[in-house]
XYZ file of C-alpha atoms in Angstrom:
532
model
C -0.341 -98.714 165.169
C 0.488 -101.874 164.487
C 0.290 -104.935 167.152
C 1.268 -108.307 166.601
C -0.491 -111.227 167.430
C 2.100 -112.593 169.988
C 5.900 -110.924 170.534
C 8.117 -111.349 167.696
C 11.936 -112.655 168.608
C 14.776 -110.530 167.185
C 17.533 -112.237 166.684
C 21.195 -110.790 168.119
C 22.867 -109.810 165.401
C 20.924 -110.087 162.505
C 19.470 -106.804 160.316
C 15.475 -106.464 160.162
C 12.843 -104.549 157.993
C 9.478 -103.530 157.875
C 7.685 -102.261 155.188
C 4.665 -99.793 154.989
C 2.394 -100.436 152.098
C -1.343 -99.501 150.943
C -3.234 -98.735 148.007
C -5.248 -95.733 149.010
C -3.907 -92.347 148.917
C -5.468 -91.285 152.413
C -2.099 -91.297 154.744
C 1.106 -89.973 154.820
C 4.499 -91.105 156.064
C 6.883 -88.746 158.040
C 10.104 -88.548 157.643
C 13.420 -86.855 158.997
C 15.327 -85.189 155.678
C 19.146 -84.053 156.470
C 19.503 -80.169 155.791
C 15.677 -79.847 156.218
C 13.543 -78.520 159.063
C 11.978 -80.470 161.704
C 8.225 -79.826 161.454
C 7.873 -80.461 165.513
C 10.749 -77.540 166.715
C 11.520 -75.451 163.933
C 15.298 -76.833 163.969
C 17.760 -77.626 161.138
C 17.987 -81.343 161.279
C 21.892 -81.859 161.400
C 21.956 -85.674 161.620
C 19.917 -88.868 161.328
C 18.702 -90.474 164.272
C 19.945 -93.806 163.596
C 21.995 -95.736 160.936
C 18.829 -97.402 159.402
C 18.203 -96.964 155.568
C 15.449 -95.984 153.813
C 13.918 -97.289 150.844
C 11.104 -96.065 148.675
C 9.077 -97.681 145.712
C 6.485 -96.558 143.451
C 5.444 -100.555 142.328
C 6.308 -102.180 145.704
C 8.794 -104.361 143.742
C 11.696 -102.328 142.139
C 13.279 -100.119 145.493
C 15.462 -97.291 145.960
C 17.439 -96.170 148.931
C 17.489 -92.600 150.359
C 20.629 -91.660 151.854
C 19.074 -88.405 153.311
C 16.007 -89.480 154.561
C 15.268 -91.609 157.805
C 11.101 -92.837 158.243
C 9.619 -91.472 161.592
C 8.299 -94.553 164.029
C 8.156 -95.816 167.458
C 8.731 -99.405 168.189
C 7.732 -100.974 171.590
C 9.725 -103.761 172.982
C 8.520 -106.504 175.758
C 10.165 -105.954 178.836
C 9.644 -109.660 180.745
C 9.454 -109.711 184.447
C 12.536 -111.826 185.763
C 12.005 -112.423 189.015
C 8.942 -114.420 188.662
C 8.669 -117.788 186.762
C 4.960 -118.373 185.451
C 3.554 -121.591 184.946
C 1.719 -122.176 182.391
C -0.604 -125.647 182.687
C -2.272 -127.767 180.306
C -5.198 -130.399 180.972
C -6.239 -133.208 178.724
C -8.715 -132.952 176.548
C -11.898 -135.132 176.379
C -10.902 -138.393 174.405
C -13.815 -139.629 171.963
C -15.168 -142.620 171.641
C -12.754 -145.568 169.855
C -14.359 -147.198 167.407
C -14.471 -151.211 167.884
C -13.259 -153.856 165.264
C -15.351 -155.145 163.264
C -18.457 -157.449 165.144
C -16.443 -156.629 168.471
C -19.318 -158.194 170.960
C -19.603 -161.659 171.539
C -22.528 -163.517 173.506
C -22.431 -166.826 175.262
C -25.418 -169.130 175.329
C -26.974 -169.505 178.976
C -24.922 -165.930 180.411
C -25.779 -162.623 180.627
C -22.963 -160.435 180.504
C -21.862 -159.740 176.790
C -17.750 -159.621 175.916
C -16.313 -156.264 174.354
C -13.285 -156.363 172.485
C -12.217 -153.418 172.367
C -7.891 -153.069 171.622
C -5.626 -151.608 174.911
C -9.044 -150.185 175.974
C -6.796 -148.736 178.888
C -10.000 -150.222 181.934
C -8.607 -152.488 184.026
C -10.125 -152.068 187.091
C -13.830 -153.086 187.923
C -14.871 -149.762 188.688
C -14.736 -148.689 185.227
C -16.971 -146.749 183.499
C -18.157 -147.352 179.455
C -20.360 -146.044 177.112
C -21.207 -148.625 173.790
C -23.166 -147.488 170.704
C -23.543 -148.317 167.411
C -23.699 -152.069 167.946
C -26.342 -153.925 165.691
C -28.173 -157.213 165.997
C -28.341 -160.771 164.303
C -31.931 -160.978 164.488
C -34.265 -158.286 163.903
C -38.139 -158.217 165.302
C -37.622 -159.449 168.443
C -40.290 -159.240 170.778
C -39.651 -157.565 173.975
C -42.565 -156.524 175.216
C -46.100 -157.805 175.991
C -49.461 -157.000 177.109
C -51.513 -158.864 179.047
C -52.507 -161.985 178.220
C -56.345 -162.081 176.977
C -57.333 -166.034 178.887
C -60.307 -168.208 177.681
C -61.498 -170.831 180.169
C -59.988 -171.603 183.429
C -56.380 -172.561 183.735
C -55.278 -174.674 185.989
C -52.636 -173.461 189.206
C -49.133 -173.331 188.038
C -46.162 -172.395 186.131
C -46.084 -173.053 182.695
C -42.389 -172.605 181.168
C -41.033 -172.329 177.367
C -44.815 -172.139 176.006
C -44.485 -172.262 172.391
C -46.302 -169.548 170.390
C -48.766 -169.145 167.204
C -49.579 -166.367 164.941
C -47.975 -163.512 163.761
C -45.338 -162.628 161.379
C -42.547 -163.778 163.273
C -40.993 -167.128 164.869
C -39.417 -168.619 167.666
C -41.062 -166.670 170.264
C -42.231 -168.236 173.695
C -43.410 -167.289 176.869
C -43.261 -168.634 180.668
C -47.096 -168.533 182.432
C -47.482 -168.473 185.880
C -51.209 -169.257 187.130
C -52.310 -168.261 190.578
C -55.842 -169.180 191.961
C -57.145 -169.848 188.755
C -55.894 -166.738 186.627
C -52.928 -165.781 185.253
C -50.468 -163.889 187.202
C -47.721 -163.455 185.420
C -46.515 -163.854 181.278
C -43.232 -163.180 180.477
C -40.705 -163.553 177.001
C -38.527 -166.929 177.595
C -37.142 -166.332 173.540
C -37.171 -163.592 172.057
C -37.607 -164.976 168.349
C -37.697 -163.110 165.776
C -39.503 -161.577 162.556
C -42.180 -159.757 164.232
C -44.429 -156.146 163.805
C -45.193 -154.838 166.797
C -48.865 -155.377 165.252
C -49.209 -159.227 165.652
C -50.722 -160.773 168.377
C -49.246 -164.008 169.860
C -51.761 -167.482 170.567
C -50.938 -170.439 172.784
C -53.293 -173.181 173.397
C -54.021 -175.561 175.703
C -50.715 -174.157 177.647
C -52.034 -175.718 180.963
C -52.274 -179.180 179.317
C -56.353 -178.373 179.740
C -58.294 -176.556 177.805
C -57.469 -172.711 178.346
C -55.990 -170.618 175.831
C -54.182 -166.888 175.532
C -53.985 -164.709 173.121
C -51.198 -161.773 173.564
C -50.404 -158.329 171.675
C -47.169 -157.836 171.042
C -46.476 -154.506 172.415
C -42.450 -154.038 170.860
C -40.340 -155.526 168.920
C -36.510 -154.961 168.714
C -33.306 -155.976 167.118
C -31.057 -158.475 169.522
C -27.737 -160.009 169.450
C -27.797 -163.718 170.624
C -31.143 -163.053 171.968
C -29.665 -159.986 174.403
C -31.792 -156.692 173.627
C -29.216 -154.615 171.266
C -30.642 -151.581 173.209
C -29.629 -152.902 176.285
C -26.041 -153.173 174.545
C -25.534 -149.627 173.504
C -25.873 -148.495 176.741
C -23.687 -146.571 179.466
C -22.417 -149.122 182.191
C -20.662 -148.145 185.626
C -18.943 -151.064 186.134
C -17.335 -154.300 183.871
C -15.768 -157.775 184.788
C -13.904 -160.360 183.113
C -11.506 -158.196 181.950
C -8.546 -159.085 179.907
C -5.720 -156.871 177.830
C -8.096 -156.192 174.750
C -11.510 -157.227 175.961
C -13.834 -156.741 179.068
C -16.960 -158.176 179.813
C -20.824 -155.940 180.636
C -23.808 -157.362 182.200
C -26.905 -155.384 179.835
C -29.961 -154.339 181.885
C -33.169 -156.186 180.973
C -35.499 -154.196 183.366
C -37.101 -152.038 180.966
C -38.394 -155.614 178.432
C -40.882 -158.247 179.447
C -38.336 -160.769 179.719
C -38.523 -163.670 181.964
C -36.288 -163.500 185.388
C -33.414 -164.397 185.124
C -33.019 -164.442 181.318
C -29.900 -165.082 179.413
C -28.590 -165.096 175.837
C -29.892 -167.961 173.892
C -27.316 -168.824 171.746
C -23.287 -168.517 171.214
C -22.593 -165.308 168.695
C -20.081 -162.922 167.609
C -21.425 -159.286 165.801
C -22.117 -156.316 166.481
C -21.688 -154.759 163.207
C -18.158 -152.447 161.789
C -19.609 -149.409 163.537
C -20.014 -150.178 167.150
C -18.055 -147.591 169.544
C -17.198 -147.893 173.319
C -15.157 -145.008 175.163
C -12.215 -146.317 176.781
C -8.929 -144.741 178.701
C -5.789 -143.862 176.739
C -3.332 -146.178 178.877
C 0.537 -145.690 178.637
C 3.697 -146.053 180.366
C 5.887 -144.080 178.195
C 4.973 -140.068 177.349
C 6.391 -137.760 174.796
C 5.488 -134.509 174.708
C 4.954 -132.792 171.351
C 5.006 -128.931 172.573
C 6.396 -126.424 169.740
C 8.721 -124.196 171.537
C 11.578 -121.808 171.329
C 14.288 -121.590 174.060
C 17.126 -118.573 173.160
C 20.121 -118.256 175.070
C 19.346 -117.289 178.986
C 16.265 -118.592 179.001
C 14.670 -122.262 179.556
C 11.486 -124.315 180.321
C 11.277 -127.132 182.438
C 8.548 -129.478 181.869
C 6.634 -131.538 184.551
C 3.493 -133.965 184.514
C 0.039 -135.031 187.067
C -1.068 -138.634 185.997
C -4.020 -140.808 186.464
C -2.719 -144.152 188.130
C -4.448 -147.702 186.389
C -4.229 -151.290 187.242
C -1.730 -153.375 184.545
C -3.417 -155.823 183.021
C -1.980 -158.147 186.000
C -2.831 -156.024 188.543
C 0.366 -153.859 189.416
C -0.663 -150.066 190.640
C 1.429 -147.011 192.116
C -0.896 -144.779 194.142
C -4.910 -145.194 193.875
C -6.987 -145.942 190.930
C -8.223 -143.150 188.851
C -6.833 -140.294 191.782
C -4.656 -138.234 189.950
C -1.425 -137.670 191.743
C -0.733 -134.352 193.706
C 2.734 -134.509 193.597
C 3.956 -133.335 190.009
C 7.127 -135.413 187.996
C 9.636 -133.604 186.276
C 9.903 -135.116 182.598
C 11.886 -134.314 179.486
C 10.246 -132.052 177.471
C 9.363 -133.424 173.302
C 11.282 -136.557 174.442
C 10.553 -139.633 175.816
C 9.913 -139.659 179.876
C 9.543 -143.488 180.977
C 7.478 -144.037 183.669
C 7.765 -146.425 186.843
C 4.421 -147.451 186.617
C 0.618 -147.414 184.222
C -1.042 -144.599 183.649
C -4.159 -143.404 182.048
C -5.961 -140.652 180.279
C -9.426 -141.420 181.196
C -12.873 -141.386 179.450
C -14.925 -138.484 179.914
C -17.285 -140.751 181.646
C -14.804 -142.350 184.128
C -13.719 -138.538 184.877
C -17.047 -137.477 186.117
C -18.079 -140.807 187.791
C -14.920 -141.646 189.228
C -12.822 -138.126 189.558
C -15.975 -135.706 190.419
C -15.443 -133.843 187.043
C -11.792 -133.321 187.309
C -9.092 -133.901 184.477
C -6.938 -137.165 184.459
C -3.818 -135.631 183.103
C -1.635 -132.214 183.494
C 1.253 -130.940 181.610
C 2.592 -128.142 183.920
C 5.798 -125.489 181.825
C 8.145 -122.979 183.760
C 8.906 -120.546 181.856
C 12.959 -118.844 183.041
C 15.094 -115.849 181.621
C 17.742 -113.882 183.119
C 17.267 -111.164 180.650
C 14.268 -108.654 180.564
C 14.279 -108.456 176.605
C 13.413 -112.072 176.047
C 11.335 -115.217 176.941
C 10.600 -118.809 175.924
C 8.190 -119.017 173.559
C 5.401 -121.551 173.185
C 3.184 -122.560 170.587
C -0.095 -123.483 171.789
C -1.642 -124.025 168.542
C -0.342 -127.350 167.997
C 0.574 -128.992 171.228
C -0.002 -132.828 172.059
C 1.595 -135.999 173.745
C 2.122 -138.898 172.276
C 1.262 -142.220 175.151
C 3.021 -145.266 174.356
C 1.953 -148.239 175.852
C 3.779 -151.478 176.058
C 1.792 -155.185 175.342
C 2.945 -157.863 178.094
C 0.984 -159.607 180.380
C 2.043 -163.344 182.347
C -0.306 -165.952 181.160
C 1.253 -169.728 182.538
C -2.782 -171.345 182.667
C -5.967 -171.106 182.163
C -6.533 -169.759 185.473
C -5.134 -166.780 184.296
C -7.299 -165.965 181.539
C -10.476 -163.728 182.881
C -14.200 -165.852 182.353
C -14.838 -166.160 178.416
C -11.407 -166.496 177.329
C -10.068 -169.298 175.507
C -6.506 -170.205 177.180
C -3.846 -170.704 174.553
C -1.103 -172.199 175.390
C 2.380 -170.898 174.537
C 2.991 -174.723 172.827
C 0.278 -174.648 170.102
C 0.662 -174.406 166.990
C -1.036 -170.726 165.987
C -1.858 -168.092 169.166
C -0.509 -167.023 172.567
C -2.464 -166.084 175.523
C 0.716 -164.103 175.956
C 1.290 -160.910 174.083
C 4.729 -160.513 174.094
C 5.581 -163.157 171.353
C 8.606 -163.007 168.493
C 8.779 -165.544 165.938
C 11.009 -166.228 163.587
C 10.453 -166.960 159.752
C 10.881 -170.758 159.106
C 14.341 -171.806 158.374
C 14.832 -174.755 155.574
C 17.971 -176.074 155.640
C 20.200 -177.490 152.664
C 21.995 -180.142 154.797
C 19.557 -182.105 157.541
C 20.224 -181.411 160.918
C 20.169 -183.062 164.458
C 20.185 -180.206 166.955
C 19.509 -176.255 167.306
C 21.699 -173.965 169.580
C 20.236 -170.191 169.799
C 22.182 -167.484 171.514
C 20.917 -164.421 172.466
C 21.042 -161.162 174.921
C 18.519 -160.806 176.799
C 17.544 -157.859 179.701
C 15.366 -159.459 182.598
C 14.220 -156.752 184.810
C 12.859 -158.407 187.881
C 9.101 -159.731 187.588
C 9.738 -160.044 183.927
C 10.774 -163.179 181.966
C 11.747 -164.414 178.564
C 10.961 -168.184 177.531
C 12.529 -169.949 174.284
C 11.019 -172.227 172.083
C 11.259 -174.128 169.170
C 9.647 -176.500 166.368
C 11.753 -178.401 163.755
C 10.388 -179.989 160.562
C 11.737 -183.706 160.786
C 12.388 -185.593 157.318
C 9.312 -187.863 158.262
C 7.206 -185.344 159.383
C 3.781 -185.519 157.241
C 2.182 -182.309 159.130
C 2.316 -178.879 157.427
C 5.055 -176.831 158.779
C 2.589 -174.010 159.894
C 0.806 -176.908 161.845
C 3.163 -178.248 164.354
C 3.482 -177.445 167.837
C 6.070 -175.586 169.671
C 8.412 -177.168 172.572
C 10.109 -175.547 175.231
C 13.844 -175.533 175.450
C 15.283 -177.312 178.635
C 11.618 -178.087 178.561
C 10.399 -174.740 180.521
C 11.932 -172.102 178.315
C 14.976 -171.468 180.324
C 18.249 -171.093 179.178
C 20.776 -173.555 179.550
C 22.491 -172.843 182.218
C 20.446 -170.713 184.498
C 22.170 -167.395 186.172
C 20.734 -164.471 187.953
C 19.238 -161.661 185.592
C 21.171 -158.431 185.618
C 18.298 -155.911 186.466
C 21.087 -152.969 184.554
C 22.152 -154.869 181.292
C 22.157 -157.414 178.727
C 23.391 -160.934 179.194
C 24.176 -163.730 176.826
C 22.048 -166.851 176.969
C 22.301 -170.127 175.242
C 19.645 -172.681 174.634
C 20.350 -175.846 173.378
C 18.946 -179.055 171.940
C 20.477 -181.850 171.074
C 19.839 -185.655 169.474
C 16.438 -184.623 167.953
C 15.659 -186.386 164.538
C 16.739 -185.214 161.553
C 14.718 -181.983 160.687
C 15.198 -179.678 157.652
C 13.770 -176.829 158.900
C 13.298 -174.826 162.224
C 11.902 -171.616 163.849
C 12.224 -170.061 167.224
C 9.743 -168.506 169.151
C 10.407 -166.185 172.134
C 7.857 -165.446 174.659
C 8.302 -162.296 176.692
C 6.080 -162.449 180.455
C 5.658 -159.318 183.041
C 3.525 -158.047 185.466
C 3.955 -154.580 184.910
C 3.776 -152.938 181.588
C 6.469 -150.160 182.708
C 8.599 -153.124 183.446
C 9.567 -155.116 180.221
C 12.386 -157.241 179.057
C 13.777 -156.961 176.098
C 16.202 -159.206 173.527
C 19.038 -158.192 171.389
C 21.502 -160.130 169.363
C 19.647 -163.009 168.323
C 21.789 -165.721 166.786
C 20.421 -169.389 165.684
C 22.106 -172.427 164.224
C 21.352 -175.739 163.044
C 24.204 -177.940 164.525
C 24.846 -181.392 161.881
């Protein structure tokens, strides 16, 4: 007997062959020869059972038919139950860890939350969950931890801050002494320094302005990042702020170090190193299935989806942060299903903290026939969907930038606190000109918008090209003459300016703005000319 791994589809139609092979002498082949006996009843075999051939070979290449002679077998066919319709469901699997850009953490001088840049990352809600590792300091030998301080004389009552230290291998460290009723009560790290074995042992003198003096043992030392413990970096972190399109801001734990209260990052930095990884959810608002398959002629599988609902990056939502919906949505299967609204794949972390264990996404296939002898077919080996998400957020000030973020504004000359930006190449002109008309189509689905700008290289102009600022047409963006958008299909716009200096060069700009990432506008047809 021979069993297949799965059932193999016969064509209508079309002739088929199997072949029996083997290099060992042990078996035998029956077979029905006209004229000849039948070794089961005793009877004259009179006919073959079927119009099948038969073909023998001594070399398994060259092969010669028998005209007489039918092989003996028994082949088994499926027979599929119609009248049910199975469903067959697929959950997500667990998405590793993204690894960061290079030196993707970024410390500010007198805060305590570091910034993670970390592209789409997919977590824009506070509730978010995030693991970091593999991030690696600026300094190394930082002390972090202390013993007790070892006091000769009497210090007098008080608190003694920024204490400058001796000794050692190491630099820059200083500590913060509290004295209560004559002794010390408390010594803690106010900078971290660095350079340091977790051997040396720390002096300060005269830190009361008297005459007692400490001497300290450095208990650990530590790489840091901006003076922030790296350890406290690569850490696991239930919640985040600040958070932007590509970056989001965590607030390390300094518990576990001998750090004053209160303690913040001691200088401005960017590092972290080109292997530092944070998990993160796979955000998208467009799906396509990739699920091998094989639909014959009476049969067909429809194709339906359970998403994980996120926050855009401006705050638009359908249904309730990371709860999957109940309700399933019939999509399109191996094609692109558009969705009316973010979703996400999420972190294994952000599953089990925020969805009790369960799985963030479901691909759910009905399987139909109308005929016993067949059935879709699916290939499980190499399934997978493709999430596409789409970059546009609506950033007018810099009150709309999260803390941290430098607001750039759509005018200067290199940047856009706005995603969606198109630029043209710059245009030099053979003959000078003295105004610019640009036409375009544009779609402008409601909450989205499209601004126009320009920048023209005047025959005076001393300022490299690449240098100059943008301005606004009609001095916000908008087009000429202003009409409602059609939420269904393109429209032509015109933009105009007129009476500018002579320029000999120009290039547009085109700023797309939206508050949902489902939601975009788009621009076809663009057409620009320099008007004499």
């Amino acid at each position: 007997t021979f069993t297949f791994e799965s059932p193999v589809f016969l064509d209508d139609g079309v002739e088929y062959c199997f072949v029996v092979y083997t290099n060992s002498s042990d078996y035998e082949c029956f077979v029905s020869r006209m004229g000849e006996k039948d070794l089961a009843t005793g009877q004259t075999i009179a006919e073959q059972p079927y119009a099948g051939s038969l073909f023998k070979s001594q070399n398994n290449s060259t092969w010669t038919a028998e005209q007489t002679d039918d092989l003996k077998f028994h082949l088994k066919r499926c027979s599929f139950d119609t009248t049910k319709i199975p469903l067959v469901s697929f959950d997500n699997a667990a998405l590793p860890a993204q690894t960061l850009q290079e030196n993707p953490i970024q410390t500010f001088s007198g805060q305590d939350y570091v910034k993670v840049y970390s592209y789409t990352h997919g977590m824009y809600h506070l509730q978010s969950n995030t693991t970091i590792a593999g991030v690696t300091g600026d300094s190394t030998g930082s002390v972090l931890t202390i013993g007790a301080p070892s006091v000769s004389g009497t210090p007098s009552n008080g608190a003694y801050t920024g204490i400058a230290t001796t000794g050692g291998t190491g630099t820059g460290c200083t500590v913060d002494i509290t004295v209560t009723g004559g002794s010390v009560s408390s010594c803690t790290i106010s900078a971290v320094g660095s350079g340091y074995l977790a051997t040396d042992t720390l002096s300060v003198t005269n830190f009361d302005g008297g005459t007692a003096d400490a001497t300290i043992a450095v208990d650990t030392i530590g790489d840091t990042l901006g003076g922030i413990p790296v350890e406290a970096i690569n850490a696991t972190f239930t919640s985040i702020k600040n958070i932007g399109i590509d970056t989001f801001c965590i607030t390390p734990s300094l518990s576990a170090y001998d750090l004053k209260s209160g303690y913040k990052a001691d200088k401005s930095t960017v590092g972290g190193g080109k292997v530092a990884t944070a998990t993160r959810d796979y955000y998208f608002d467009t799906l396509h299935t990739m699920i091998p398959n094989v639909s014959s002629q009476g049969t067909k599988i429809s194709a339906t989806v359970n998403t994980t609902p996120m926050y855009s990056p401006e705050g638009s939502i359908s249904g309730t942060v990371y709860q999957k919906s109940v309700s399933s949505s019939a999509i399109t299967l191996n094609d692109n299903s558009w969705l009316s609204s973010p979703s996400v794949v999420a972190s294994p972390i952000n599953e089990t903290n925020e969805m009790s264990g369960g799985k963030s996404f479901n691909v759910g296939l009905q399987l139909y026939s109308n005929n016993p002898n067949i059935s879709p077919v699916i290939d499980v080996a190499s399934i997978g969907c493709l999430g596409i998400a789409n970059r546009i957020n609506n950033i007018n000030s810099s009150s709309d930038v999260p803390t941290g973020t430098t607001y750039i504004d759509s005018t200067q000359p290199d940047g856009d606190s706005n995603v969606m930006v198109y630029c043209t190449r710059k245009v030099s002109l053979k003959t000078p000109a003295q105004g610019l008309r640009v036409t375009a189509d544009f779609f402008r689905p409601p909450t989205t918008d499209l601004k126009v700008l320009y920048k023209v290289l005047t025959n005076d102009e001393e300022t490299p090209f690449d240098d100059l600022g943008w301005k606004y047409f009609n001095t916000t963006g908008a087009p000429d003459t202003t009409t409602e958008a059609d939420a269904r299909n393109f429209k032509e716009y015109e933009f105009t300016a007129d009476d500018l200096n002579e320029f000999s060069a120009f290039a547009i700009k085109i700023v797309g703005q939206g508050t949902n990432t489902c939601v975009v506008p788009m621009v076809s047809a663009l057409r620009c000319i320099a008007i004499a």
